[in-house]
């Protein structure tokens, strides 16, 4: 499960020329932050509602924990819990759940993390020094096996908590408690400890072996982690963390002219931070020099991902202008098999993205969350793709889209590790993944009416982090 975070260090740059050459020339002008979005069609609302039901039907109401995946029996993902804390208010606003129930689920979640045992023991705890383990037992809430104390997954959890603290503004004792706990739990994180004497924040820590050597630098989903570490009111990292984060940027640029962007192959790296932070119109030093913001960067990355699938250099089946989207997701399993005259590798859960970009991998597996998580960036291509996904046999089910599909994997003589296979249409995943369900519904809410962004713009933690990182302009300039 850590594969999606082993980026940049071993990334191949050999196909950089291809990545530049395949960029879609018809990238439209960016949408103005003040321009009203085009209303979503009715079918998209059905996708959102089904996706919400994943969280509603799988949450443990006692502690608010959400499974990493379903229907395969699973541990809880703290990242998925961060999404759930954000989804409950969205569901209230859409009329999918009663406010009292959403409040109670939120409060149960925060009360659990408030009292969850912390310490440096290898078992019997949920976290250490204000951070939490990547995976927790769904019932006990304790560390699952030897999973890492995760800085980025704790960030996703914390962003959900900050949103809850900002959205639940009522005067009732329950909503006051949500605000108090949401902020207090976030502020307990000892970010300076996680910096471990270096400019960058480590990816994780194990009680058995200490800090993971790799840290958050370069362009990827770790942007939110660095910003939260800078914005902490109690235990912030030292100055220079953002400059250390940006230091590897020169090797991340791809494209030319209007397609030039900071590249990271899996699209989740262009989406996760944007689910809670509105990057439209605000720029750090690098983006002031580039002449565009990180929102625009994600829009260009979305088009580049689609353009790569249209070019389809690996000649996979099914890739097209309406069936595209490479990110971290489930796959049919680990195989080396013949395909169209050569031997190809297929993978189980793995980060995927265009060849020639950092963290490249392409085994023919497409994930709906890759495209739908980019809805605010490029609605003109995402909406059509969402409709096309609904027509893929076996992909659209009870809780929206299962995690992924691979039209090229039609090997009836192979034993699958997960999912199902059809000799004509290929492999389809069995499970829904909580971390991939979240972007679908949260990004749709941001596209509709800035639902999450407008709350998070008022977060002192987010504002401090952005300002310490050197961002200015846009909504940051407003009082």
GROMACS .gro file of C-alpha atoms in nm:
model
  479
    1UNK     CA    1   0.000   0.000   0.000
    2UNK     CA    2   0.298   0.232   0.026
    3UNK     CA    3   0.378   0.200  -0.344
    4UNK     CA    4   0.193   0.520  -0.429
    5UNK     CA    5   0.435   0.714  -0.210
    6UNK     CA    6   0.763   0.586  -0.350
    7UNK     CA    7   0.782   0.864  -0.600
    8UNK     CA    8   1.049   1.078  -0.763
    9UNK     CA    9   1.352   0.897  -0.624
   10UNK     CA   10   1.349   0.627  -0.892
   11UNK     CA   11   1.132   0.805  -1.149
   12UNK     CA   12   1.236   0.752  -1.509
   13UNK     CA   13   1.271   1.065  -1.717
   14UNK     CA   14   1.354   0.879  -2.035
   15UNK     CA   15   1.018   0.945  -2.200
   16UNK     CA   16   1.001   1.314  -2.113
   17UNK     CA   17   1.003   1.402  -2.479
   18UNK     CA   18   0.698   1.188  -2.540
   19UNK     CA   19   0.519   1.343  -2.243
   20UNK     CA   20   0.576   1.684  -2.395
   21UNK     CA   21   0.479   1.580  -2.743
   22UNK     CA   22   0.150   1.417  -2.650
   23UNK     CA   23   0.010   1.715  -2.462
   24UNK     CA   24  -0.341   1.801  -2.579
   25UNK     CA   25  -0.316   2.115  -2.795
   26UNK     CA   26  -0.680   2.202  -2.733
   27UNK     CA   27  -0.652   2.295  -2.366
   28UNK     CA   28  -0.915   2.566  -2.301
   29UNK     CA   29  -0.863   2.884  -2.105
   30UNK     CA   30  -0.885   2.835  -1.729
   31UNK     CA   31  -1.217   2.898  -1.557
   32UNK     CA   32  -1.231   3.220  -1.355
   33UNK     CA   33  -1.270   3.163  -0.980
   34UNK     CA   34  -1.572   3.396  -0.987
   35UNK     CA   35  -1.741   3.238  -1.287
   36UNK     CA   36  -2.048   3.031  -1.193
   37UNK     CA   37  -1.997   2.665  -1.281
   38UNK     CA   38  -2.215   2.493  -1.536
   39UNK     CA   39  -2.488   2.296  -1.357
   40UNK     CA   40  -2.416   1.925  -1.338
   41UNK     CA   41  -2.656   1.692  -1.520
   42UNK     CA   42  -2.895   1.475  -1.322
   43UNK     CA   43  -2.695   1.158  -1.379
   44UNK     CA   44  -2.397   1.313  -1.202
   45UNK     CA   45  -2.612   1.379  -0.897
   46UNK     CA   46  -2.694   1.008  -0.890
   47UNK     CA   47  -2.321   0.927  -0.894
   48UNK     CA   48  -2.269   1.159  -0.598
   49UNK     CA   49  -2.557   1.008  -0.400
   50UNK     CA   50  -2.442   0.651  -0.457
   51UNK     CA   51  -2.087   0.749  -0.357
   52UNK     CA   52  -2.216   0.910  -0.037
   53UNK     CA   53  -2.389   0.583   0.051
   54UNK     CA   54  -2.050   0.413   0.069
   55UNK     CA   55  -1.968   0.627   0.371
   56UNK     CA   56  -2.319   0.608   0.519
   57UNK     CA   57  -2.343   0.229   0.499
   58UNK     CA   58  -1.987   0.130   0.595
   59UNK     CA   59  -1.903   0.371   0.880
   60UNK     CA   60  -1.875   0.233   1.231
   61UNK     CA   61  -2.119   0.466   1.411
   62UNK     CA   62  -1.955   0.401   1.747
   63UNK     CA   63  -1.616   0.549   1.655
   64UNK     CA   64  -1.669   0.707   1.312
   65UNK     CA   65  -1.410   0.486   1.143
   66UNK     CA   66  -1.452   0.409   0.773
   67UNK     CA   67  -1.310   0.098   0.603
   68UNK     CA   68  -1.027   0.125   0.356
   69UNK     CA   69  -1.229  -0.089   0.115
   70UNK     CA   70  -1.556  -0.278   0.079
   71UNK     CA   71  -1.690  -0.550   0.041
   72UNK     CA   72  -1.356  -0.716   0.113
   73UNK     CA   73  -1.321  -0.723   0.495
   74UNK     CA   74  -1.096  -0.434   0.580
   75UNK     CA   75  -0.921  -0.222   0.840
   76UNK     CA   76  -1.005   0.148   0.869
   77UNK     CA   77  -0.826   0.415   0.667
   78UNK     CA   78  -0.772   0.741   0.854
   79UNK     CA   79  -0.762   0.917   0.515
   80UNK     CA   80  -1.110   0.786   0.438
   81UNK     CA   81  -1.223   0.914   0.779
   82UNK     CA   82  -1.105   1.260   0.678
   83UNK     CA   83  -1.323   1.234   0.370
   84UNK     CA   84  -1.619   1.114   0.578
   85UNK     CA   85  -1.594   1.414   0.811
   86UNK     CA   86  -1.622   1.629   0.498
   87UNK     CA   87  -1.895   1.423   0.335
   88UNK     CA   88  -2.141   1.442   0.627
   89UNK     CA   89  -2.205   1.819   0.587
   90UNK     CA   90  -2.224   1.780   0.208
   91UNK     CA   91  -2.494   1.519   0.262
   92UNK     CA   92  -2.682   1.747   0.502
   93UNK     CA   93  -2.681   2.028   0.246
   94UNK     CA   94  -2.801   1.793  -0.028
   95UNK     CA   95  -3.079   1.647   0.187
   96UNK     CA   96  -2.933   1.296   0.194
   97UNK     CA   97  -2.896   1.271   0.571
   98UNK     CA   98  -3.052   1.441   0.873
   99UNK     CA   99  -2.840   1.706   1.037
  100UNK     CA  100  -2.862   1.539   1.379
  101UNK     CA  101  -2.729   1.210   1.245
  102UNK     CA  102  -2.442   1.382   1.063
  103UNK     CA  103  -2.360   1.574   1.381
  104UNK     CA  104  -2.361   1.257   1.590
  105UNK     CA  105  -2.132   1.076   1.345
  106UNK     CA  106  -1.895   1.372   1.344
  107UNK     CA  107  -1.890   1.392   1.721
  108UNK     CA  108  -1.836   1.017   1.760
  109UNK     CA  109  -1.537   1.042   1.527
  110UNK     CA  110  -1.379   1.334   1.708
  111UNK     CA  111  -1.440   1.185   2.053
  112UNK     CA  112  -1.270   0.864   1.941
  113UNK     CA  113  -0.957   1.040   1.813
  114UNK     CA  114  -0.956   1.269   2.118
  115UNK     CA  115  -0.917   0.974   2.355
  116UNK     CA  116  -0.746   0.720   2.128
  117UNK     CA  117  -0.432   0.590   2.304
  118UNK     CA  118  -0.102   0.742   2.196
  119UNK     CA  119   0.253   0.629   2.265
  120UNK     CA  120   0.565   0.474   2.118
  121UNK     CA  121   0.466   0.113   2.185
  122UNK     CA  122   0.442  -0.115   1.881
  123UNK     CA  123   0.090  -0.224   1.971
  124UNK     CA  124  -0.204  -0.111   2.181
  125UNK     CA  125  -0.201   0.246   2.048
  126UNK     CA  126  -0.370   0.443   1.770
  127UNK     CA  127  -0.094   0.697   1.721
  128UNK     CA  128   0.198   0.887   1.865
  129UNK     CA  129   0.277   1.255   1.926
  130UNK     CA  130  -0.054   1.370   1.778
  131UNK     CA  131  -0.026   1.163   1.460
  132UNK     CA  132  -0.218   0.848   1.375
  133UNK     CA  133  -0.140   0.519   1.210
  134UNK     CA  134  -0.234   0.484   0.844
  135UNK     CA  135  -0.465   0.190   0.915
  136UNK     CA  136  -0.660   0.115   1.233
  137UNK     CA  137  -0.872  -0.178   1.341
  138UNK     CA  138  -1.233  -0.096   1.254
  139UNK     CA  139  -1.364  -0.193   1.598
  140UNK     CA  140  -1.086  -0.121   1.847
  141UNK     CA  141  -0.930   0.170   1.661
  142UNK     CA  142  -0.581   0.040   1.741
  143UNK     CA  143  -0.286   0.017   1.501
  144UNK     CA  144  -0.337  -0.242   1.230
  145UNK     CA  145  -0.041  -0.481   1.213
  146UNK     CA  146   0.283  -0.288   1.141
  147UNK     CA  147   0.140   0.000   0.941
  148UNK     CA  148   0.327   0.330   0.959
  149UNK     CA  149   0.250   0.643   1.156
  150UNK     CA  150   0.160   0.842   0.847
  151UNK     CA  151   0.216   1.215   0.806
  152UNK     CA  152   0.016   1.240   0.483
  153UNK     CA  153  -0.278   1.025   0.595
  154UNK     CA  154  -0.289   1.216   0.922
  155UNK     CA  155  -0.301   1.530   0.706
  156UNK     CA  156  -0.606   1.401   0.521
  157UNK     CA  157  -0.770   1.322   0.856
  158UNK     CA  158  -0.679   1.664   0.993
  159UNK     CA  159  -0.818   1.846   0.691
  160UNK     CA  160  -1.150   1.670   0.749
  161UNK     CA  161  -1.137   1.778   1.113
  162UNK     CA  162  -1.061   2.139   1.025
  163UNK     CA  163  -1.351   2.140   0.782
  164UNK     CA  164  -1.583   1.999   1.048
  165UNK     CA  165  -1.465   2.265   1.293
  166UNK     CA  166  -1.542   2.532   1.036
  167UNK     CA  167  -1.879   2.402   0.915
  168UNK     CA  168  -2.051   2.310   1.241
  169UNK     CA  169  -2.112   2.665   1.364
  170UNK     CA  170  -2.422   2.617   1.580
  171UNK     CA  171  -2.448   2.719   1.946
  172UNK     CA  172  -2.556   2.379   2.076
  173UNK     CA  173  -2.318   2.201   2.317
  174UNK     CA  174  -2.263   1.931   2.055
  175UNK     CA  175  -2.155   2.167   1.779
  176UNK     CA  176  -1.940   2.366   2.020
  177UNK     CA  177  -1.768   2.039   2.113
  178UNK     CA  178  -1.710   1.959   1.744
  179UNK     CA  179  -1.533   2.292   1.697
  180UNK     CA  180  -1.325   2.253   2.012
  181UNK     CA  181  -1.216   1.895   1.945
  182UNK     CA  182  -1.159   1.944   1.573
  183UNK     CA  183  -0.909   2.222   1.630
  184UNK     CA  184  -0.750   2.077   1.943
  185UNK     CA  185  -0.676   1.734   1.789
  186UNK     CA  186  -0.519   1.894   1.483
  187UNK     CA  187  -0.302   2.121   1.696
  188UNK     CA  188  -0.161   1.828   1.899
  189UNK     CA  189   0.047   1.706   1.603
  190UNK     CA  190   0.416   1.758   1.681
  191UNK     CA  191   0.530   1.853   1.334
  192UNK     CA  192   0.875   1.960   1.445
  193UNK     CA  193   0.931   1.605   1.573
  194UNK     CA  194   0.823   1.465   1.234
  195UNK     CA  195   1.071   1.699   1.068
  196UNK     CA  196   1.337   1.497   1.251
  197UNK     CA  197   1.609   1.761   1.230
  198UNK     CA  198   1.581   1.796   0.852
  199UNK     CA  199   1.422   2.064   0.632
  200UNK     CA  200   1.156   1.820   0.506
  201UNK     CA  201   0.882   1.627   0.687
  202UNK     CA  202   0.925   1.249   0.689
  203UNK     CA  203   0.664   1.034   0.516
  204UNK     CA  204   0.622   0.817   0.821
  205UNK     CA  205   0.751   0.653   1.138
  206UNK     CA  206   0.752   0.298   1.274
  207UNK     CA  207   0.805   0.218   1.642
  208UNK     CA  208   1.014  -0.077   1.525
  209UNK     CA  209   1.256   0.118   1.303
  210UNK     CA  210   1.203   0.493   1.339
  211UNK     CA  211   1.148   0.749   1.065
  212UNK     CA  212   1.106   0.661   0.699
  213UNK     CA  213   1.400   0.807   0.508
  214UNK     CA  214   1.191   0.956   0.228
  215UNK     CA  215   1.033   1.290   0.306
  216UNK     CA  216   0.784   1.524   0.146
  217UNK     CA  217   0.958   1.718  -0.126
  218UNK     CA  218   0.897   1.757  -0.496
  219UNK     CA  219   0.552   1.793  -0.645
  220UNK     CA  220   0.294   1.537  -0.525
  221UNK     CA  221   0.009   1.502  -0.275
  222UNK     CA  222   0.243   1.598   0.011
  223UNK     CA  223   0.173   1.967  -0.055
  224UNK     CA  224  -0.106   1.960   0.203
  225UNK     CA  225   0.123   1.798   0.459
  226UNK     CA  226   0.387   2.068   0.430
  227UNK     CA  227   0.124   2.343   0.449
  228UNK     CA  228  -0.035   2.193   0.761
  229UNK     CA  229   0.306   2.157   0.922
  230UNK     CA  230   0.379   2.526   0.852
  231UNK     CA  231   0.035   2.635   0.972
  232UNK     CA  232   0.032   2.458   1.306
  233UNK     CA  233  -0.032   2.693   1.595
  234UNK     CA  234   0.142   2.479   1.859
  235UNK     CA  235   0.412   2.265   1.694
  236UNK     CA  236   0.500   2.411   1.352
  237UNK     CA  237   0.802   2.310   1.149
  238UNK     CA  238   1.097   2.541   1.109
  239UNK     CA  239   1.122   2.800   0.834
  240UNK     CA  240   1.250   2.661   0.508
  241UNK     CA  241   1.018   2.361   0.486
  242UNK     CA  242   0.841   2.502   0.180
  243UNK     CA  243   1.167   2.590   0.008
  244UNK     CA  244   1.285   2.232   0.072
  245UNK     CA  245   0.957   2.102  -0.069
  246UNK     CA  246   1.002   2.306  -0.387
  247UNK     CA  247   1.371   2.224  -0.435
  248UNK     CA  248   1.313   1.923  -0.669
  249UNK     CA  249   1.062   2.113  -0.888
  250UNK     CA  250   1.309   2.164  -1.177
  251UNK     CA  251   1.296   1.794  -1.265
  252UNK     CA  252   0.917   1.785  -1.245
  253UNK     CA  253   0.830   2.026  -1.526
  254UNK     CA  254   0.676   1.879  -1.843
  255UNK     CA  255   0.513   2.031  -2.151
  256UNK     CA  256   0.565   2.359  -2.333
  257UNK     CA  257   0.370   2.682  -2.351
  258UNK     CA  258   0.010   2.640  -2.237
  259UNK     CA  259   0.068   2.272  -2.156
  260UNK     CA  260   0.370   2.332  -1.929
  261UNK     CA  261   0.305   2.206  -1.578
  262UNK     CA  262   0.458   2.048  -1.271
  263UNK     CA  263   0.407   1.679  -1.338
  264UNK     CA  264   0.330   1.390  -1.109
  265UNK     CA  265   0.200   1.089  -1.296
  266UNK     CA  266  -0.089   0.968  -1.074
  267UNK     CA  267  -0.370   1.222  -1.074
  268UNK     CA  268  -0.434   1.189  -0.701
  269UNK     CA  269  -0.122   1.400  -0.648
  270UNK     CA  270  -0.295   1.687  -0.829
  271UNK     CA  271  -0.623   1.644  -0.640
  272UNK     CA  272  -0.589   1.564  -0.270
  273UNK     CA  273  -0.461   1.902  -0.149
  274UNK     CA  274  -0.718   2.077  -0.371
  275UNK     CA  275  -1.008   1.894  -0.210
  276UNK     CA  276  -0.976   2.123   0.093
  277UNK     CA  277  -0.755   2.414  -0.015
  278UNK     CA  278  -0.864   2.665  -0.278
  279UNK     CA  279  -0.552   2.736  -0.483
  280UNK     CA  280  -0.729   2.955  -0.738
  281UNK     CA  281  -0.569   3.295  -0.768
  282UNK     CA  282  -0.304   3.245  -0.498
  283UNK     CA  283   0.061   3.179  -0.585
  284UNK     CA  284   0.387   3.101  -0.413
  285UNK     CA  285   0.725   3.217  -0.543
  286UNK     CA  286   0.752   2.935  -0.796
  287UNK     CA  287   0.408   2.990  -0.944
  288UNK     CA  288   0.449   3.365  -0.956
  289UNK     CA  289   0.750   3.294  -1.174
  290UNK     CA  290   0.559   3.040  -1.382
  291UNK     CA  291   0.270   3.281  -1.442
  292UNK     CA  292  -0.013   3.056  -1.324
  293UNK     CA  293  -0.142   2.896  -1.002
  294UNK     CA  294  -0.158   2.539  -0.872
  295UNK     CA  295  -0.524   2.506  -0.971
  296UNK     CA  296  -0.427   2.578  -1.330
  297UNK     CA  297  -0.141   2.331  -1.289
  298UNK     CA  298  -0.389   2.059  -1.193
  299UNK     CA  299  -0.607   2.148  -1.491
  300UNK     CA  300  -0.311   2.108  -1.726
  301UNK     CA  301  -0.213   1.781  -1.555
  302UNK     CA  302  -0.565   1.650  -1.606
  303UNK     CA  303  -0.549   1.727  -1.977
  304UNK     CA  304  -0.203   1.571  -2.000
  305UNK     CA  305  -0.329   1.251  -1.837
  306UNK     CA  306  -0.614   1.232  -2.086
  307UNK     CA  307  -0.385   1.317  -2.379
  308UNK     CA  308  -0.152   1.034  -2.280
  309UNK     CA  309  -0.444   0.789  -2.277
  310UNK     CA  310  -0.557   0.911  -2.620
  311UNK     CA  311  -0.205   0.869  -2.759
  312UNK     CA  312  -0.189   0.528  -2.587
  313UNK     CA  313   0.178   0.445  -2.653
  314UNK     CA  314   0.140   0.102  -2.489
  315UNK     CA  315  -0.152   0.016  -2.723
  316UNK     CA  316  -0.384  -0.091  -2.443
  317UNK     CA  317  -0.744  -0.176  -2.522
  318UNK     CA  318  -1.017   0.069  -2.423
  319UNK     CA  319  -0.822   0.392  -2.384
  320UNK     CA  320  -0.999   0.682  -2.556
  321UNK     CA  321  -1.097   1.048  -2.524
  322UNK     CA  322  -1.384   0.943  -2.296
  323UNK     CA  323  -1.223   0.646  -2.117
  324UNK     CA  324  -0.911   0.771  -1.942
  325UNK     CA  325  -0.769   0.839  -1.598
  326UNK     CA  326  -0.454   0.696  -1.440
  327UNK     CA  327  -0.392   0.717  -1.065
  328UNK     CA  328  -0.333   0.494  -0.763
  329UNK     CA  329  -0.589   0.213  -0.768
  330UNK     CA  330  -0.655  -0.159  -0.753
  331UNK     CA  331  -0.542  -0.383  -1.037
  332UNK     CA  332  -0.594  -0.744  -1.146
  333UNK     CA  333  -0.280  -0.871  -0.974
  334UNK     CA  334   0.090  -0.912  -1.034
  335UNK     CA  335   0.143  -1.091  -1.365
  336UNK     CA  336   0.382  -1.101  -1.660
  337UNK     CA  337   0.180  -1.202  -1.962
  338UNK     CA  338   0.193  -1.180  -2.342
  339UNK     CA  339   0.005  -0.888  -2.498
  340UNK     CA  340   0.005  -0.796  -2.865
  341UNK     CA  341   0.342  -0.952  -2.938
  342UNK     CA  342   0.531  -0.849  -2.624
  343UNK     CA  343   0.540  -0.933  -2.254
  344UNK     CA  344   0.358  -0.690  -2.028
  345UNK     CA  345   0.348  -0.648  -1.651
  346UNK     CA  346   0.019  -0.609  -1.467
  347UNK     CA  347  -0.007  -0.499  -1.106
  348UNK     CA  348  -0.232  -0.517  -0.803
  349UNK     CA  349  -0.284  -0.199  -0.597
  350UNK     CA  350  -0.033   0.050  -0.735
  351UNK     CA  351   0.022   0.410  -0.836
  352UNK     CA  352  -0.033   0.454  -1.210
  353UNK     CA  353   0.026   0.743  -1.446
  354UNK     CA  354   0.168   0.849  -1.781
  355UNK     CA  355   0.510   0.720  -1.879
  356UNK     CA  356   0.768   0.996  -1.879
  357UNK     CA  357   0.634   1.158  -1.563
  358UNK     CA  358   0.752   1.111  -1.203
  359UNK     CA  359   0.607   0.790  -1.055
  360UNK     CA  360   0.518   0.658  -1.401
  361UNK     CA  361   0.339   0.324  -1.452
  362UNK     CA  362   0.090   0.213  -1.713
  363UNK     CA  363  -0.055  -0.138  -1.714
  364UNK     CA  364  -0.385  -0.060  -1.886
  365UNK     CA  365  -0.582   0.001  -1.564
  366UNK     CA  366  -0.819   0.300  -1.553
  367UNK     CA  367  -0.973   0.439  -1.231
  368UNK     CA  368  -1.292   0.652  -1.235
  369UNK     CA  369  -1.168   0.857  -0.938
  370UNK     CA  370  -0.880   0.983  -1.154
  371UNK     CA  371  -1.111   1.169  -1.389
  372UNK     CA  372  -1.396   1.252  -1.148
  373UNK     CA  373  -1.156   1.387  -0.886
  374UNK     CA  374  -1.055   1.648  -1.145
  375UNK     CA  375  -1.409   1.777  -1.202
  376UNK     CA  376  -1.342   2.136  -1.083
  377UNK     CA  377  -1.033   2.160  -1.304
  378UNK     CA  378  -1.178   2.034  -1.632
  379UNK     CA  379  -1.555   1.978  -1.620
  380UNK     CA  380  -1.580   1.998  -1.999
  381UNK     CA  381  -1.400   1.663  -2.031
  382UNK     CA  382  -1.481   1.501  -1.695
  383UNK     CA  383  -1.860   1.503  -1.725
  384UNK     CA  384  -1.857   1.318  -2.057
  385UNK     CA  385  -1.613   1.066  -1.915
  386UNK     CA  386  -1.834   1.006  -1.610
  387UNK     CA  387  -2.121   0.918  -1.843
  388UNK     CA  388  -1.896   0.687  -2.044
  389UNK     CA  389  -1.782   0.510  -1.726
  390UNK     CA  390  -2.145   0.434  -1.640
  391UNK     CA  391  -2.169   0.228  -1.958
  392UNK     CA  392  -1.867   0.007  -1.878
  393UNK     CA  393  -2.004  -0.339  -1.788
  394UNK     CA  394  -1.987  -0.406  -1.415
  395UNK     CA  395  -1.820  -0.076  -1.320
  396UNK     CA  396  -2.115   0.127  -1.188
  397UNK     CA  397  -2.288  -0.036  -0.892
  398UNK     CA  398  -2.450   0.017  -0.555
  399UNK     CA  399  -2.198   0.271  -0.424
  400UNK     CA  400  -2.111   0.432  -0.754
  401UNK     CA  401  -1.799   0.317  -0.932
  402UNK     CA  402  -1.593   0.025  -0.810
  403UNK     CA  403  -1.230   0.122  -0.798
  404UNK     CA  404  -1.097   0.043  -1.144
  405UNK     CA  405  -1.110  -0.164  -1.461
  406UNK     CA  406  -0.868  -0.300  -1.721
  407UNK     CA  407  -1.014  -0.378  -2.066
  408UNK     CA  408  -0.686  -0.540  -2.176
  409UNK     CA  409  -0.678  -0.805  -1.903
  410UNK     CA  410  -0.877  -1.091  -2.057
  411UNK     CA  411  -0.666  -1.389  -1.954
  412UNK     CA  412  -0.919  -1.655  -1.863
  413UNK     CA  413  -0.645  -1.901  -1.765
  414UNK     CA  414  -0.510  -1.678  -1.485
  415UNK     CA  415  -0.620  -1.685  -1.121
  416UNK     CA  416  -0.726  -1.335  -1.021
  417UNK     CA  417  -0.619  -1.185  -0.689
  418UNK     CA  418  -0.932  -0.972  -0.683
  419UNK     CA  419  -1.215  -0.856  -0.908
  420UNK     CA  420  -1.383  -1.034  -1.194
  421UNK     CA  421  -1.301  -1.087  -1.558
  422UNK     CA  422  -1.495  -1.116  -1.881
  423UNK     CA  423  -1.327  -1.264  -2.187
  424UNK     CA  424  -1.473  -0.988  -2.405
  425UNK     CA  425  -1.466  -0.676  -2.183
  426UNK     CA  426  -1.175  -0.744  -1.947
  427UNK     CA  427  -1.118  -0.709  -1.573
  428UNK     CA  428  -1.327  -0.504  -1.326
  429UNK     CA  429  -1.239  -0.444  -0.961
  430UNK     CA  430  -1.435  -0.602  -0.679
  431UNK     CA  431  -1.396  -0.330  -0.419
  432UNK     CA  432  -1.476   0.032  -0.360
  433UNK     CA  433  -1.187   0.218  -0.191
  434UNK     CA  434  -1.270   0.487   0.062
  435UNK     CA  435  -0.972   0.704  -0.034
  436UNK     CA  436  -1.093   0.700  -0.396
  437UNK     CA  437  -1.461   0.757  -0.314
  438UNK     CA  438  -1.382   1.077  -0.126
  439UNK     CA  439  -1.248   1.284  -0.418
  440UNK     CA  440  -1.552   1.201  -0.630
  441UNK     CA  441  -1.806   1.353  -0.393
  442UNK     CA  442  -1.590   1.628  -0.238
  443UNK     CA  443  -1.471   1.766  -0.571
  444UNK     CA  444  -1.826   1.764  -0.705
  445UNK     CA  445  -1.931   1.973  -0.404
  446UNK     CA  446  -1.648   2.218  -0.469
  447UNK     CA  447  -1.745   2.244  -0.834
  448UNK     CA  448  -2.112   2.303  -0.753
  449UNK     CA  449  -2.071   2.589  -0.506
  450UNK     CA  450  -1.720   2.589  -0.350
  451UNK     CA  451  -1.875   2.398  -0.060
  452UNK     CA  452  -1.553   2.290   0.109
  453UNK     CA  453  -1.325   2.567  -0.017
  454UNK     CA  454  -1.535   2.853   0.120
  455UNK     CA  455  -1.525   2.702   0.470
  456UNK     CA  456  -1.154   2.622   0.460
  457UNK     CA  457  -1.061   2.972   0.344
  458UNK     CA  458  -1.151   3.079   0.700
  459UNK     CA  459  -0.922   2.825   0.870
  460UNK     CA  460  -0.637   2.998   1.059
  461UNK     CA  461  -0.423   2.685   1.015
  462UNK     CA  462  -0.460   2.690   0.637
  463UNK     CA  463  -0.403   3.065   0.614
  464UNK     CA  464  -0.091   3.052   0.833
  465UNK     CA  465   0.050   2.762   0.634
  466UNK     CA  466  -0.004   2.932   0.300
  467UNK     CA  467   0.137   3.263   0.418
  468UNK     CA  468   0.446   3.100   0.571
  469UNK     CA  469   0.497   2.921   0.239
  470UNK     CA  470   0.498   3.257   0.062
  471UNK     CA  471   0.156   3.245  -0.103
  472UNK     CA  472  -0.021   3.573  -0.165
  473UNK     CA  473  -0.294   3.729  -0.381
  474UNK     CA  474  -0.649   3.613  -0.441
  475UNK     CA  475  -0.859   3.531  -0.137
  476UNK     CA  476  -0.552   3.551   0.089
  477UNK     CA  477  -0.539   3.924   0.020
  478UNK     CA  478  -0.891   3.970   0.157
  479UNK     CA  479  -0.926   4.065   0.521
   0.00000   0.00000   0.00000
